[in-house]
Amino acid sequence: MIRVLPAEDMELIRGALVALLGLESDLAVVAEAASGDAAVGLALAHRTVSDPNVLMELTALNSPRLAALPVVATTGPLFSIAVTGAAVVTWVRGWRGWTGRLSYTLLVVAAVAFYEEVLPRSHWTVSLFV
């Protein structure tokens, strides 16, 4: 059962959404809110510790943490490219010893694999230049 808490400032639309969601057998509307701030308070009140679907804490919509996401998405691939170049230089010049070079190379592989999974190469230019 998926628990839903719709938040909409227009009461007519919120009521229609709650009615439509109520028709679904695998959804349960636990509360409804007229604003985002009210939704956060209601979500905290209806959250249960034993719920396995709760994977992270709630973050307010105007949070600085969310404001940092575009920066991370843009600088992440750039970081991967810079670290890849540094790993190549490390191998060519023989810096850090064999185990250091190997661990540095594994860091590069992990970073590139992560950003390939999260942000495919076809989207990198959009992310970098928007």
PDB file of N, CA, C and O in Angstrom, residues 5-6 10 13 37-38 40 52 56 73 83 88 90 95-96 103 107 116 120 126:
ATOM      1  N   LEU A   5       0.124  11.892   0.360  1.00  0.00           N
ATOM      2  CA  LEU A   5      -0.311  13.110   1.016  1.00  0.00           C
ATOM      3  C   LEU A   5      -0.286  14.232  -0.022  1.00  0.00           C
ATOM      4  O   LEU A   5       0.747  14.844  -0.249  1.00  0.00           O
ATOM      5  N   PRO A   6      -1.403  14.472  -0.710  1.00  0.00           N
ATOM      6  CA  PRO A   6      -1.412  15.533  -1.725  1.00  0.00           C
ATOM      7  C   PRO A   6      -1.445  16.924  -1.083  1.00  0.00           C
ATOM      8  O   PRO A   6      -2.105  17.127  -0.066  1.00  0.00           O
ATOM      9  N   MET A  10      -5.445  25.000  -4.129  1.00  0.00           N
ATOM     10  CA  MET A  10      -6.812  25.127  -4.649  1.00  0.00           C
ATOM     11  C   MET A  10      -7.643  23.941  -4.159  1.00  0.00           C
ATOM     12  O   MET A  10      -7.391  22.794  -4.529  1.00  0.00           O
ATOM     13  N   ILE A  13      -9.351  21.444  -6.780  1.00  0.00           N
ATOM     14  CA  ILE A  13      -8.411  20.523  -7.436  1.00  0.00           C
ATOM     15  C   ILE A  13      -7.909  19.488  -6.439  1.00  0.00           C
ATOM     16  O   ILE A  13      -7.808  18.301  -6.758  1.00  0.00           O
ATOM     17  N   ASP A  37       4.189  23.805   3.471  1.00  0.00           N
ATOM     18  CA  ASP A  37       4.568  23.793   4.893  1.00  0.00           C
ATOM     19  C   ASP A  37       3.636  22.900   5.706  1.00  0.00           C
ATOM     20  O   ASP A  37       4.079  22.146   6.576  1.00  0.00           O
ATOM     21  N   ALA A  38       2.329  22.985   5.402  1.00  0.00           N
ATOM     22  CA  ALA A  38       1.369  22.128   6.103  1.00  0.00           C
ATOM     23  C   ALA A  38       1.606  20.665   5.751  1.00  0.00           C
ATOM     24  O   ALA A  38       1.467  19.779   6.600  1.00  0.00           O
ATOM     25  N   VAL A  40       4.465  19.225   5.061  1.00  0.00           N
ATOM     26  CA  VAL A  40       5.626  18.717   5.794  1.00  0.00           C
ATOM     27  C   VAL A  40       5.227  18.339   7.215  1.00  0.00           C
ATOM     28  O   VAL A  40       5.573  17.269   7.719  1.00  0.00           O
ATOM     29  N   PRO A  52       8.957   0.616   5.993  1.00  0.00           N
ATOM     30  CA  PRO A  52      10.173   0.351   5.221  1.00  0.00           C
ATOM     31  C   PRO A  52      10.341   1.275   4.023  1.00  0.00           C
ATOM     32  O   PRO A  52      11.411   1.359   3.458  1.00  0.00           O
ATOM     33  N   MET A  56      14.447   8.395   3.680  1.00  0.00           N
ATOM     34  CA  MET A  56      15.208   9.594   3.994  1.00  0.00           C
ATOM     35  C   MET A  56      14.322  10.602   4.707  1.00  0.00           C
ATOM     36  O   MET A  56      13.102  10.512   4.659  1.00  0.00           O
ATOM     37  N   ALA A  73      24.967  18.373  -9.907  1.00  0.00           N
ATOM     38  CA  ALA A  73      24.759  17.695 -11.189  1.00  0.00           C
ATOM     39  C   ALA A  73      25.660  18.262 -12.282  1.00  0.00           C
ATOM     40  O   ALA A  73      26.070  17.547 -13.185  1.00  0.00           O
ATOM     41  N   VAL A  83      39.376  14.239 -12.632  1.00  0.00           N
ATOM     42  CA  VAL A  83      40.012  13.143 -11.912  1.00  0.00           C
ATOM     43  C   VAL A  83      40.544  12.102 -12.892  1.00  0.00           C
ATOM     44  O   VAL A  83      41.600  11.492 -12.664  1.00  0.00           O
ATOM     45  N   VAL A  88      45.451   9.610 -15.276  1.00  0.00           N
ATOM     46  CA  VAL A  88      46.338   9.317 -16.404  1.00  0.00           C
ATOM     47  C   VAL A  88      47.729   9.893 -16.131  1.00  0.00           C
ATOM     48  O   VAL A  88      48.748   9.220 -16.330  1.00  0.00           O
ATOM     49  N   THR A  90      49.034  10.511 -13.242  1.00  0.00           N
ATOM     50  CA  THR A  90      49.621   9.733 -12.150  1.00  0.00           C
ATOM     51  C   THR A  90      50.280   8.462 -12.667  1.00  0.00           C
ATOM     52  O   THR A  90      51.385   8.105 -12.244  1.00  0.00           O
ATOM     53  N   TRP A  95      53.639   8.467 -10.097  1.00  0.00           N
ATOM     54  CA  TRP A  95      53.436   9.009  -8.765  1.00  0.00           C
ATOM     55  C   TRP A  95      52.656   8.028  -7.892  1.00  0.00           C
ATOM     56  O   TRP A  95      51.955   7.160  -8.367  1.00  0.00           O
ATOM     57  N   ARG A  96      52.750   8.155  -6.574  1.00  0.00           N
ATOM     58  CA  ARG A  96      51.942   7.489  -5.553  1.00  0.00           C
ATOM     59  C   ARG A  96      52.181   5.995  -5.396  1.00  0.00           C
ATOM     60  O   ARG A  96      51.468   5.345  -4.667  1.00  0.00           O
ATOM     61  N   SER A 103      44.311   2.537  -6.629  1.00  0.00           N
ATOM     62  CA  SER A 103      43.161   3.046  -5.882  1.00  0.00           C
ATOM     63  C   SER A 103      42.620   4.321  -6.527  1.00  0.00           C
ATOM     64  O   SER A 103      41.405   4.537  -6.585  1.00  0.00           O
ATOM     65  N   LEU A 107      38.863   4.904  -8.100  1.00  0.00           N
ATOM     66  CA  LEU A 107      38.034   6.069  -7.810  1.00  0.00           C
ATOM     67  C   LEU A 107      37.483   6.669  -9.093  1.00  0.00           C
ATOM     68  O   LEU A 107      36.311   7.027  -9.177  1.00  0.00           O
ATOM     69  N   GLU A 116      27.551   8.010 -15.168  1.00  0.00           N
ATOM     70  CA  GLU A 116      26.969   7.386 -16.356  1.00  0.00           C
ATOM     71  C   GLU A 116      25.597   6.816 -16.011  1.00  0.00           C
ATOM     72  O   GLU A 116      24.678   6.874 -16.813  1.00  0.00           O
ATOM     73  N   PRO A 120      23.275  10.026 -18.011  1.00  0.00           N
ATOM     74  CA  PRO A 120      23.902   9.440 -19.196  1.00  0.00           C
ATOM     75  C   PRO A 120      24.664  10.475 -20.014  1.00  0.00           C
ATOM     76  O   PRO A 120      24.369  11.662 -19.968  1.00  0.00           O
ATOM     77  N   VAL A 126      23.989  19.055 -21.955  1.00  0.00           N
ATOM     78  CA  VAL A 126      22.864  19.852 -21.484  1.00  0.00           C
ATOM     79  C   VAL A 126      23.125  20.302 -20.052  1.00  0.00           C
ATOM     80  O   VAL A 126      22.926  21.447 -19.701  1.00  0.00           O
TER      81      VAL A 126
END
